[in-house]
Amino acid sequence: MTDPRSSPNRATLWGRVLVDELASGGLEAVCIAPGSRSTPLTVAFAEHPDVDVYSHLDERSAAFFALGRARRTGEPTALVCTSGTAAANFHPAVLEADQARVPLLVLTADRPAELRDSGANQTIDQVKLYGDAVRWFAELPEPEADERKVRSLRTTAARALSETGGSELGPVHLNCPFRKPLEPIDVPDAVPESFAETTAARGRDGPFVDTEQGTVGLETESARSIATALAEADRPLLVAGPADPADLQHVDRERVVSLAERIGAPVLADPLSGLRFGSHVERGGPIYGGYDVYAGELPDPDVVLRFGASPTSKSLRHALRDADARQFVVDPAGAWREATFTATDLIAARPESVVDGVLEALEGETETDDDWRARFDEAERSHWDLRDEARTDLADDPFEGAVLASVFERAPDPTTVFVSNSMPIRDADRFGRPRDAELTVLANRGASGIDGITSTALGAGSATGEDEPLVLVTGDLAFYHDSNGLLAIDRCDVDATIVLLDNDGGGIFHKLPIEEFDPPFTDQFKTPHSLEFDRLADLYDLEFDAVSPAEFADAYERSLETDGTQVLSVSFDAEASHRRRETLERAVIDGIESEFEE
Amino acid sequence: MTDPRSSPNRATLWGRVLVDELASGGLEAVCIAPGSRSTPLTVAFAEHPDVDVYSHLDERSAAFFALGRARRTGEPTALVCTSGTAAANFHPAVLEADQARVPLLVLTADRPAELRDSGANQTIDQVKLYGDAVRWFAELPEPEADERKVRSLRTTAARALSETGGSELGPVHLNCPFRKPLEPIDVPDAVPESFAETTAARGRDGPFVDTEQGTVGLETESARSIATALAEADRPLLVAGPADPADLQHVDRERVVSLAERIGAPVLADPLSGLRFGSHVERGGPIYGGYDVYAGELPDPDVVLRFGASPTSKSLRHALRDADARQFVVDPAGAWREATFTATDLIAARPESVVDGVLEALEGETETDDDWRARFDEAERSHWDLRDEARTDLADDPFEGAVLASVFERAPDPTTVFVSNSMPIRDADRFGRPRDAELTVLANRGASGIDGITSTALGAGSATGEDEPLVLVTGDLAFYHDSNGLLAIDRCDVDATIVLLDNDGGGIFHKLPIEEFDPPFTDQFKTPHSLEFDRLADLYDLEFDAVSPAEFADAYERSLETDGTQVLSVSFDAEASHRRRETLERAVIDGIESEFEE
């Protein structure tokens, strides 16, 4: 019986009204970690027919799972925990949600206010626990069957949901104090019969407050000015950085391609931009993916139009910095995400309105330097050819980039690919070739931690259709870090192909100068752990397949055709792998340079 | 070469001065999670001969390990991580350190200030990340070989260490921005030769600023007033709640016993009070441990002197609330840890000064109600007799309390016993009989989370002598939650006997009314997971021994005599176990009631 009007006590009423209103507002999923104080919320969610409940035992993993689901759908996912340190375990994912703009609704149960700082058990100060990382914080009043209070609760629910989805999507935190009884136990007169007939108790048909979020569109005048700058550019460039979840859902990729073609600009498409893979991609088209290697070697652009967050590629960021071109940074939230401080124009408007506005404003023919696009074509072809050459002699000289190349090349259409931070995302950026297939590529690039990777991937997988496989590409440190997240495979019924690049420690440190200082390099940076991950797979009843780099591509295809979750573990020597990356980079750059000289 | 004066660049200088000063101030251990931005700190710690470095891969576990070590020693342990979400993974342990008053020095590396909120990679807002949970927060200025700045750095190091150990021990957070190069790479002129001869560069012989923390002692007049109240009491009671690390090290237990004997008061000693076990305990003495069962059944005390945090025993807390006696709460930090709001007097002074002061102030004979102590003796004996009876037919009707009974009864003298939250600490409270043996019993009762349990235990174990074994008693949910913590057994060279009470889910929920509502009880509260923990033990190369309740005591003794780490897993049906607890409780209470009637 989920009708709030027939609630046996105040806490139950409160939980039911809140959940009822969130569901009416469109909330479809919640991740719950078990606890006592959160009982009214858990009970209400569990009995609500329209909200999928995912139960997790580790709050940190729960939060990343919710993050992944919200990242994939662009829609808010809720999170519930009990009072105390449980809430602090959400903190890493809340920070990622803030910076990656992922709509997350955090509901922390709490003990009543008078127990704060009283020495009471399992009670911490949860007020503003996540500081400035949330879009909105509110503390609910104590449950009571009072019309004004319940109206306020319904309004707060609508508002909380709405605040996750404003011009800058992100996390919202509601702290929810409850007094005993927490369970749906009858407390005579707690919810008077007269209350049942109030609007507050009944709610409305649909959300109590229907919310519409306006979008930030570009003024015609502004569009004209950008169009003029692009039309007059000799070497115009479009850069698509990691897309916010909101944009990933809404951007019209064909329009971006049209704009690029119209002004003669290459589109440098981050693997997380939503533009590197998809039906808009064709050979000879304006989408480029190999720039991480060659960005610094080509002529400088003079006008840049940049979408999304700061690009994954450091060499691209540096090339943009050094070009010191006129650089338009488009960000609907107006958030100055440009850490080299060379941008000249901030455009606070939705990417699609900028693309449409500029396309409309463009008049007549535009002209660029003769070989401007051709130079990119040449560099791009050279890069992918050399990459493919390198892959042919894998057995002699394996490197991690070859695995990432196969991951993207062999993934079915459609696939969701979640890529860990540290080396995998860099290799995805460098070795994932643009392709005419719907690959949704995701990563935690808001704060770029290696925590919660498995859970975020599984959360994303929980939201994809039956015919869309989930691939997770992770390093061994990230895989260890969120080992608890593997429990969700069974509990939340998500399957994945997990590609484990195992180089026994922090391979990324080979890229850094600390490599030359050993000690402390091995003990404190590379930190080999010798974990045998087949045993971890065993704990979670997963199939484990140790494959050589040469065998990987076939094993990967087989796994994608197979039900259940397989861990494909490929072992590498991090140092050798890194040296191979450097060699390949050198070869591409040499090729470009020698062409320059001709 | 660790001399700060010869540092090749500013970051290295900064790291070395900071670490040098912390070591001079007495810091003996640091837990480090690998990362790049923290390189100057990591390098400096690794090369310092006087600081033990514990390397961890999961920052959450690292922080709990540091917490455990500091909890056991009462001395600060430092923590180092890189920038970004890594720092947020420390949050749960920082909250526990705050509320349990554990000295923890958190050093978070950061990127330079201009990159904050700029879209830069792996950059979050780390300023005051832990809110009010730290005793002191400071952001270091950017490294520079400037005399005034380096003097300030040395002073800040001394102060940070000192702030962890004031009248209320706790965590301190230093945010440490670094600019590249982070590695000890030569940067010409970065550290001028002239700088090397300054006092700032050289430091001093010993700490730059020697700090002495005064202690809060009780005024004679106040002692006299408490003494009078206790002397005049008919039914005086001493209650020793969980002790702060500072008190655990310093309280003179014989003096507490003297005071109790002098005024005729029973001492109800929490397992975490430092008073339930030790050479001051003897049969017939004033130390009682079975009160969780009988506290509500005995006559009300009229004057209570309470030390430490709020007692673990809920029935004791309720009995004190209902007695509405004159209740002196002693807390050196003056922090009103009394959530029933029945205390009448707060004494902000160190426990030992209160005990000494009152003992000195007491004059003449004191007299109590005739059978006051005798009633406790009777109840106590009845409780332990019934507990022992219950243990004899374990095979037929096993219950978790019997395991806890053996844990304390059979532990060698000395032993450190770390007990998980949720049911284990409650069973330790109820079934751990006072004993003349040096058992240091610890738990995370500041915020009472089930997170970080294994790591906290291992951190405590890292600080005990070779002849003092470490026992961890944990439930299956806590064991799963901090499964990553097991890596420290090998990496940090700590052995333990791990007693795993496996009831496949949240046994504590059987104690709560939600048990009657299924669904959602099983899916959302009890949350059975079916994990086979022998596989987890296998992952970390631990011996795993599944023992029956009847076999436990012998297996436990064998493990304590054996090197290495053994997991002794005892399976229970949580519901049956809980019913047995209730039966036993009923039997003790019936015994006391029938005696009343006589």
PDB file of N, CA, C and O in Angstrom, chain A residues 39 58-60 85 89 91 99 114 118 121-123 183 337-339 341 447-448 451 480-481 483-484 513 525 535 538 541, chain B residues 39 58-60 85 89 91 99 114 118 121-123 183 337-339 341 447-448 451 480-481 483-484 513 525 535 538 541:
ATOM      1  N   THR A  39      15.318   3.938   6.728  1.00  0.00           N
ATOM      2  CA  THR A  39      14.203   3.019   6.513  1.00  0.00           C
ATOM      3  C   THR A  39      12.982   3.660   5.834  1.00  0.00           C
ATOM      4  O   THR A  39      12.446   3.086   4.877  1.00  0.00           O
ATOM      5  N   ASP A  58      28.275  -1.167  -0.462  1.00  0.00           N
ATOM      6  CA  ASP A  58      29.334  -0.190  -0.208  1.00  0.00           C
ATOM      7  C   ASP A  58      28.854   1.144  -0.780  1.00  0.00           C
ATOM      8  O   ASP A  58      28.612   1.269  -1.982  1.00  0.00           O
ATOM      9  N   GLU A  59      28.717   2.128   0.074  1.00  0.00           N
ATOM     10  CA  GLU A  59      28.141   3.409  -0.360  1.00  0.00           C
ATOM     11  C   GLU A  59      28.998   4.081  -1.429  1.00  0.00           C
ATOM     12  O   GLU A  59      28.482   4.798  -2.284  1.00  0.00           O
ATOM     13  N   ARG A  60      30.306   3.900  -1.346  1.00  0.00           N
ATOM     14  CA  ARG A  60      31.152   4.531  -2.354  1.00  0.00           C
ATOM     15  C   ARG A  60      30.835   3.974  -3.728  1.00  0.00           C
ATOM     16  O   ARG A  60      30.669   4.711  -4.702  1.00  0.00           O
ATOM     17  N   THR A  85      29.051   8.057   8.586  1.00  0.00           N
ATOM     18  CA  THR A  85      30.113   8.060   7.571  1.00  0.00           C
ATOM     19  C   THR A  85      29.637   7.534   6.229  1.00  0.00           C
ATOM     20  O   THR A  85      30.268   7.793   5.208  1.00  0.00           O
ATOM     21  N   ASN A  89      31.039   8.501   2.302  1.00  0.00           N
ATOM     22  CA  ASN A  89      31.482   7.590   1.245  1.00  0.00           C
ATOM     23  C   ASN A  89      30.925   7.982  -0.128  1.00  0.00           C
ATOM     24  O   ASN A  89      31.438   7.564  -1.156  1.00  0.00           O
ATOM     25  N   HIS A  91      31.043  11.003  -1.121  1.00  0.00           N
ATOM     26  CA  HIS A  91      31.720  12.254  -1.467  1.00  0.00           C
ATOM     27  C   HIS A  91      32.524  12.200  -2.777  1.00  0.00           C
ATOM     28  O   HIS A  91      32.398  13.101  -3.613  1.00  0.00           O
ATOM     29  N   GLN A  99      31.729  18.099 -11.150  1.00  0.00           N
ATOM     30  CA  GLN A  99      32.632  18.602 -12.188  1.00  0.00           C
ATOM     31  C   GLN A  99      32.310  18.042 -13.567  1.00  0.00           C
ATOM     32  O   GLN A  99      32.626  18.653 -14.572  1.00  0.00           O
ATOM     33  N   GLU A 114      18.394  17.613  17.246  1.00  0.00           N
ATOM     34  CA  GLU A 114      18.902  17.797  18.605  1.00  0.00           C
ATOM     35  C   GLU A 114      20.017  16.808  18.948  1.00  0.00           C
ATOM     36  O   GLU A 114      20.725  16.970  19.930  1.00  0.00           O
ATOM     37  N   SER A 118      25.914  15.749  19.937  1.00  0.00           N
ATOM     38  CA  SER A 118      25.487  15.414  21.288  1.00  0.00           C
ATOM     39  C   SER A 118      26.147  14.152  21.773  1.00  0.00           C
ATOM     40  O   SER A 118      25.861  13.661  22.857  1.00  0.00           O
ATOM     41  N   ASN A 121      25.016   8.142  18.878  1.00  0.00           N
ATOM     42  CA  ASN A 121      25.645   7.147  18.001  1.00  0.00           C
ATOM     43  C   ASN A 121      25.351   7.424  16.531  1.00  0.00           C
ATOM     44  O   ASN A 121      24.261   7.858  16.174  1.00  0.00           O
ATOM     45  N   GLN A 122      26.340   7.137  15.691  1.00  0.00           N
ATOM     46  CA  GLN A 122      26.199   7.212  14.233  1.00  0.00           C
ATOM     47  C   GLN A 122      25.584   8.532  13.782  1.00  0.00           C
ATOM     48  O   GLN A 122      24.699   8.570  12.925  1.00  0.00           O
ATOM     49  N   THR A 123      26.057   9.600  14.368  1.00  0.00           N
ATOM     50  CA  THR A 123      25.550  10.929  14.060  1.00  0.00           C
ATOM     51  C   THR A 123      26.725  11.842  13.773  1.00  0.00           C
ATOM     52  O   THR A 123      27.601  12.006  14.612  1.00  0.00           O
ATOM     53  N   GLU A 183       9.983   2.393  10.840  1.00  0.00           N
ATOM     54  CA  GLU A 183       9.321   1.355  10.069  1.00  0.00           C
ATOM     55  C   GLU A 183       7.830   1.677   9.939  1.00  0.00           C
ATOM     56  O   GLU A 183       7.299   2.474  10.715  1.00  0.00           O
ATOM     57  N   ARG A 337      35.932  26.794 -18.459  1.00  0.00           N
ATOM     58  CA  ARG A 337      36.742  25.571 -18.316  1.00  0.00           C
ATOM     59  C   ARG A 337      37.920  25.621 -19.284  1.00  0.00           C
ATOM     60  O   ARG A 337      37.942  24.918 -20.284  1.00  0.00           O
ATOM     61  N   GLU A 338      38.891  26.450 -18.970  1.00  0.00           N
ATOM     62  CA  GLU A 338      39.993  26.666 -19.903  1.00  0.00           C
ATOM     63  C   GLU A 338      41.210  27.056 -19.086  1.00  0.00           C
ATOM     64  O   GLU A 338      41.403  28.226 -18.759  1.00  0.00           O
ATOM     65  N   ALA A 339      41.979  26.041 -18.742  1.00  0.00           N
ATOM     66  CA  ALA A 339      43.025  26.219 -17.747  1.00  0.00           C
ATOM     67  C   ALA A 339      44.350  26.696 -18.312  1.00  0.00           C
ATOM     68  O   ALA A 339      45.333  26.780 -17.585  1.00  0.00           O
ATOM     69  N   PHE A 341      44.322  29.595 -20.001  1.00  0.00           N
ATOM     70  CA  PHE A 341      44.075  31.037 -19.970  1.00  0.00           C
ATOM     71  C   PHE A 341      44.440  31.728 -21.288  1.00  0.00           C
ATOM     72  O   PHE A 341      44.990  32.816 -21.300  1.00  0.00           O
ATOM     73  N   ALA A 447      36.715  14.910 -12.358  1.00  0.00           N
ATOM     74  CA  ALA A 447      37.840  15.052 -11.438  1.00  0.00           C
ATOM     75  C   ALA A 447      38.930  14.037 -11.751  1.00  0.00           C
ATOM     76  O   ALA A 447      39.981  14.037 -11.122  1.00  0.00           O
ATOM     77  N   SER A 448      38.651  13.141 -12.710  1.00  0.00           N
ATOM     78  CA  SER A 448      39.657  12.208 -13.222  1.00  0.00           C
ATOM     79  C   SER A 448      40.294  11.303 -12.173  1.00  0.00           C
ATOM     80  O   SER A 448      41.487  11.011 -12.231  1.00  0.00           O
ATOM     81  N   ASP A 451      39.070   6.165  -8.759  1.00  0.00           N
ATOM     82  CA  ASP A 451      38.119   5.523  -7.844  1.00  0.00           C
ATOM     83  C   ASP A 451      36.753   5.339  -8.529  1.00  0.00           C
ATOM     84  O   ASP A 451      36.358   6.111  -9.391  1.00  0.00           O
ATOM     85  N   TYR A 480      41.393  -2.791  -8.879  1.00  0.00           N
ATOM     86  CA  TYR A 480      41.525  -3.092  -7.447  1.00  0.00           C
ATOM     87  C   TYR A 480      40.748  -2.074  -6.619  1.00  0.00           C
ATOM     88  O   TYR A 480      40.028  -2.428  -5.692  1.00  0.00           O
ATOM     89  N   HIS A 481      40.905  -0.792  -6.947  1.00  0.00           N
ATOM     90  CA  HIS A 481      40.351   0.294  -6.124  1.00  0.00           C
ATOM     91  C   HIS A 481      38.846   0.124  -5.932  1.00  0.00           C
ATOM     92  O   HIS A 481      38.318   0.338  -4.840  1.00  0.00           O
ATOM     93  N   SER A 483      37.113  -2.761  -6.400  1.00  0.00           N
ATOM     94  CA  SER A 483      36.798  -4.194  -6.490  1.00  0.00           C
ATOM     95  C   SER A 483      35.407  -4.473  -5.927  1.00  0.00           C
ATOM     96  O   SER A 483      34.673  -5.323  -6.439  1.00  0.00           O
ATOM     97  N   ASN A 484      35.016  -3.732  -4.896  1.00  0.00           N
ATOM     98  CA  ASN A 484      33.682  -3.931  -4.326  1.00  0.00           C
ATOM     99  C   ASN A 484      32.572  -3.695  -5.345  1.00  0.00           C
ATOM    100  O   ASN A 484      31.479  -4.243  -5.224  1.00  0.00           O
ATOM    101  N   PRO A 513      58.800  12.134 -14.858  1.00  0.00           N
ATOM    102  CA  PRO A 513      60.233  12.151 -14.527  1.00  0.00           C
ATOM    103  C   PRO A 513      60.591  11.339 -13.283  1.00  0.00           C
ATOM    104  O   PRO A 513      61.745  10.953 -13.113  1.00  0.00           O
ATOM    105  N   PHE A 525      55.548   4.801  -6.130  1.00  0.00           N
ATOM    106  CA  PHE A 525      54.825   5.324  -7.293  1.00  0.00           C
ATOM    107  C   PHE A 525      54.275   4.183  -8.153  1.00  0.00           C
ATOM    108  O   PHE A 525      53.080   4.046  -8.326  1.00  0.00           O
ATOM    109  N   ARG A 535      41.551 -14.498  -9.131  1.00  0.00           N
ATOM    110  CA  ARG A 535      40.955 -14.802  -7.828  1.00  0.00           C
ATOM    111  C   ARG A 535      39.856 -13.811  -7.478  1.00  0.00           C
ATOM    112  O   ARG A 535      38.873 -14.160  -6.831  1.00  0.00           O
ATOM    113  N   ASP A 538      36.965 -14.839  -9.385  1.00  0.00           N
ATOM    114  CA  ASP A 538      36.405 -16.016  -8.726  1.00  0.00           C
ATOM    115  C   ASP A 538      35.456 -15.603  -7.586  1.00  0.00           C
ATOM    116  O   ASP A 538      34.368 -16.157  -7.432  1.00  0.00           O
ATOM    117  N   ASP A 541      32.296 -14.640  -9.071  1.00  0.00           N
ATOM    118  CA  ASP A 541      31.756 -15.604 -10.033  1.00  0.00           C
ATOM    119  C   ASP A 541      31.778 -15.088 -11.472  1.00  0.00           C
ATOM    120  O   ASP A 541      30.807 -15.264 -12.221  1.00  0.00           O
TER     121      ASP A 541
ATOM    122  N   THR B  39      54.135  14.090  -5.266  1.00  0.00           N
ATOM    123  CA  THR B  39      55.520  13.613  -5.371  1.00  0.00           C
ATOM    124  C   THR B  39      56.492  14.275  -4.380  1.00  0.00           C
ATOM    125  O   THR B  39      57.269  13.571  -3.725  1.00  0.00           O
ATOM    126  N   ASP B  58      44.392   2.256  -2.016  1.00  0.00           N
ATOM    127  CA  ASP B  58      43.039   2.806  -1.903  1.00  0.00           C
ATOM    128  C   ASP B  58      43.080   3.840  -0.772  1.00  0.00           C
ATOM    129  O   ASP B  58      43.352   3.501   0.382  1.00  0.00           O
ATOM    130  N   GLU B  59      42.795   5.081  -1.119  1.00  0.00           N
ATOM    131  CA  GLU B  59      42.926   6.155  -0.130  1.00  0.00           C
ATOM    132  C   GLU B  59      41.972   5.965   1.048  1.00  0.00           C
ATOM    133  O   GLU B  59      42.280   6.374   2.167  1.00  0.00           O
ATOM    134  N   ARG B  60      40.818   5.398   0.791  1.00  0.00           N
ATOM    135  CA  ARG B  60      39.888   5.192   1.907  1.00  0.00           C
ATOM    136  C   ARG B  60      40.500   4.245   2.937  1.00  0.00           C
ATOM    137  O   ARG B  60      40.463   4.512   4.144  1.00  0.00           O
ATOM    138  N   THR B  85      39.705  13.546  -6.280  1.00  0.00           N
ATOM    139  CA  THR B  85      38.812  12.739  -5.448  1.00  0.00           C
ATOM    140  C   THR B  85      39.559  11.900  -4.421  1.00  0.00           C
ATOM    141  O   THR B  85      38.957  11.450  -3.444  1.00  0.00           O
ATOM    142  N   ASN B  89      38.230  10.531  -0.590  1.00  0.00           N
ATOM    143  CA  ASN B  89      38.211   9.167  -0.065  1.00  0.00           C
ATOM    144  C   ASN B  89      38.700   9.104   1.385  1.00  0.00           C
ATOM    145  O   ASN B  89      38.449   8.135   2.087  1.00  0.00           O
ATOM    146  N   HIS B  91      37.614  11.158   3.548  1.00  0.00           N
ATOM    147  CA  HIS B  91      36.575  11.816   4.350  1.00  0.00           C
ATOM    148  C   HIS B  91      35.965  10.927   5.448  1.00  0.00           C
ATOM    149  O   HIS B  91      35.833  11.369   6.589  1.00  0.00           O
ATOM    150  N   GLN B  99      35.318  12.553  15.548  1.00  0.00           N
ATOM    151  CA  GLN B  99      34.399  12.217  16.632  1.00  0.00           C
ATOM    152  C   GLN B  99      35.015  11.280  17.662  1.00  0.00           C
ATOM    153  O   GLN B  99      34.581  11.271  18.810  1.00  0.00           O
ATOM    154  N   GLU B 114      45.656  28.924  -9.161  1.00  0.00           N
ATOM    155  CA  GLU B 114      45.008  29.480 -10.360  1.00  0.00           C
ATOM    156  C   GLU B 114      44.289  28.407 -11.162  1.00  0.00           C
ATOM    157  O   GLU B 114      43.469  28.717 -12.029  1.00  0.00           O
ATOM    158  N   SER B 118      39.048  25.890 -12.987  1.00  0.00           N
ATOM    159  CA  SER B 118      39.466  26.354 -14.311  1.00  0.00           C
ATOM    160  C   SER B 118      39.250  25.271 -15.351  1.00  0.00           C
ATOM    161  O   SER B 118      39.610  25.435 -16.503  1.00  0.00           O
ATOM    162  N   ASN B 121      42.625  19.408 -15.182  1.00  0.00           N
ATOM    163  CA  ASN B 121      42.463  18.003 -14.877  1.00  0.00           C
ATOM    164  C   ASN B 121      42.762  17.690 -13.408  1.00  0.00           C
ATOM    165  O   ASN B 121      43.652  18.271 -12.816  1.00  0.00           O
ATOM    166  N   GLN B 122      42.006  16.738 -12.864  1.00  0.00           N
ATOM    167  CA  GLN B 122      42.228  16.238 -11.503  1.00  0.00           C
ATOM    168  C   GLN B 122      42.378  17.364 -10.484  1.00  0.00           C
ATOM    169  O   GLN B 122      43.263  17.339  -9.631  1.00  0.00           O
ATOM    170  N   THR B 123      41.511  18.344 -10.598  1.00  0.00           N
ATOM    171  CA  THR B 123      41.559  19.500  -9.716  1.00  0.00           C
ATOM    172  C   THR B 123      40.162  19.730  -9.159  1.00  0.00           C
ATOM    173  O   THR B 123      39.213  19.917  -9.919  1.00  0.00           O
ATOM    174  N   GLU B 183      59.305  16.405  -9.187  1.00  0.00           N
ATOM    175  CA  GLU B 183      60.361  15.441  -8.890  1.00  0.00           C
ATOM    176  C   GLU B 183      61.644  16.178  -8.515  1.00  0.00           C
ATOM    177  O   GLU B 183      61.792  17.359  -8.826  1.00  0.00           O
ATOM    178  N   ARG B 337      28.957  15.235  25.496  1.00  0.00           N
ATOM    179  CA  ARG B 337      28.604  13.997  24.783  1.00  0.00           C
ATOM    180  C   ARG B 337      27.564  13.228  25.577  1.00  0.00           C
ATOM    181  O   ARG B 337      27.858  12.202  26.180  1.00  0.00           O
ATOM    182  N   GLU B 338      26.375  13.706  25.567  1.00  0.00           N
ATOM    183  CA  GLU B 338      25.329  13.121  26.411  1.00  0.00           C
ATOM    184  C   GLU B 338      24.003  13.368  25.735  1.00  0.00           C
ATOM    185  O   GLU B 338      23.381  14.418  25.926  1.00  0.00           O
ATOM    186  N   ALA B 339      23.595  12.384  24.939  1.00  0.00           N
ATOM    187  CA  ALA B 339      22.478  12.595  24.023  1.00  0.00           C
ATOM    188  C   ALA B 339      21.113  12.291  24.623  1.00  0.00           C
ATOM    189  O   ALA B 339      20.107  12.341  23.924  1.00  0.00           O
ATOM    190  N   PHE B 341      20.285  14.006  27.382  1.00  0.00           N
ATOM    191  CA  PHE B 341      20.000  15.307  27.987  1.00  0.00           C
ATOM    192  C   PHE B 341      19.520  15.187  29.431  1.00  0.00           C
ATOM    193  O   PHE B 341      18.629  15.903  29.861  1.00  0.00           O
ATOM    194  N   ALA B 447      31.884   7.643  14.876  1.00  0.00           N
ATOM    195  CA  ALA B 447      30.709   7.766  14.011  1.00  0.00           C
ATOM    196  C   ALA B 447      30.071   6.407  13.766  1.00  0.00           C
ATOM    197  O   ALA B 447      29.038   6.307  13.115  1.00  0.00           O
ATOM    198  N   SER B 448      30.720   5.353  14.284  1.00  0.00           N
ATOM    199  CA  SER B 448      30.135   4.002  14.265  1.00  0.00           C
ATOM    200  C   SER B 448      29.787   3.481  12.883  1.00  0.00           C
ATOM    201  O   SER B 448      28.781   2.784  12.717  1.00  0.00           O
ATOM    202  N   ASP B 451      32.442   1.073   7.724  1.00  0.00           N
ATOM    203  CA  ASP B 451      33.478   1.245   6.709  1.00  0.00           C
ATOM    204  C   ASP B 451      34.868   1.269   7.356  1.00  0.00           C
ATOM    205  O   ASP B 451      35.030   1.681   8.492  1.00  0.00           O
ATOM    206  N   TYR B 480      33.391  -7.272   3.820  1.00  0.00           N
ATOM    207  CA  TYR B 480      33.251  -6.958   2.394  1.00  0.00           C
ATOM    208  C   TYR B 480      33.557  -5.477   2.148  1.00  0.00           C
ATOM    209  O   TYR B 480      34.275  -5.124   1.221  1.00  0.00           O
ATOM    210  N   HIS B 481      33.001  -4.602   2.982  1.00  0.00           N
ATOM    211  CA  HIS B 481      33.073  -3.157   2.750  1.00  0.00           C
ATOM    212  C   HIS B 481      34.529  -2.698   2.615  1.00  0.00           C
ATOM    213  O   HIS B 481      34.864  -1.877   1.764  1.00  0.00           O
ATOM    214  N   SER B 483      37.182  -4.693   1.956  1.00  0.00           N
ATOM    215  CA  SER B 483      37.984  -5.827   1.454  1.00  0.00           C
ATOM    216  C   SER B 483      39.331  -5.325   0.936  1.00  0.00           C
ATOM    217  O   SER B 483      40.343  -5.996   1.098  1.00  0.00           O
ATOM    218  N   ASN B 484      39.363  -4.138   0.351  1.00  0.00           N
ATOM    219  CA  ASN B 484      40.631  -3.594  -0.136  1.00  0.00           C
ATOM    220  C   ASN B 484      41.670  -3.451   0.976  1.00  0.00           C
ATOM    221  O   ASN B 484      42.867  -3.469   0.712  1.00  0.00           O
ATOM    222  N   PRO B 513      12.422  -3.420  14.140  1.00  0.00           N
ATOM    223  CA  PRO B 513      11.048  -3.757  13.729  1.00  0.00           C
ATOM    224  C   PRO B 513      10.895  -4.025  12.231  1.00  0.00           C
ATOM    225  O   PRO B 513       9.930  -4.671  11.819  1.00  0.00           O
ATOM    226  N   PHE B 525      17.298  -4.684   3.427  1.00  0.00           N
ATOM    227  CA  PHE B 525      17.880  -4.504   4.758  1.00  0.00           C
ATOM    228  C   PHE B 525      18.859  -5.626   5.090  1.00  0.00           C
ATOM    229  O   PHE B 525      20.035  -5.403   5.266  1.00  0.00           O
ATOM    230  N   ARG B 535      37.338 -17.200  -0.958  1.00  0.00           N
ATOM    231  CA  ARG B 535      37.897 -16.688  -2.209  1.00  0.00           C
ATOM    232  C   ARG B 535      38.560 -15.326  -2.011  1.00  0.00           C
ATOM    233  O   ARG B 535      39.544 -15.006  -2.663  1.00  0.00           O
ATOM    234  N   ASP B 538      41.778 -15.992  -0.495  1.00  0.00           N
ATOM    235  CA  ASP B 538      42.655 -16.500  -1.545  1.00  0.00           C
ATOM    236  C   ASP B 538      43.299 -15.342  -2.326  1.00  0.00           C
ATOM    237  O   ASP B 538      44.497 -15.368  -2.618  1.00  0.00           O
ATOM    238  N   ASP B 541      46.039 -14.067  -0.322  1.00  0.00           N
ATOM    239  CA  ASP B 541      46.958 -15.098   0.184  1.00  0.00           C
ATOM    240  C   ASP B 541      46.875 -15.289   1.693  1.00  0.00           C
ATOM    241  O   ASP B 541      47.891 -15.399   2.377  1.00  0.00           O
TER     242      ASP B 541
END
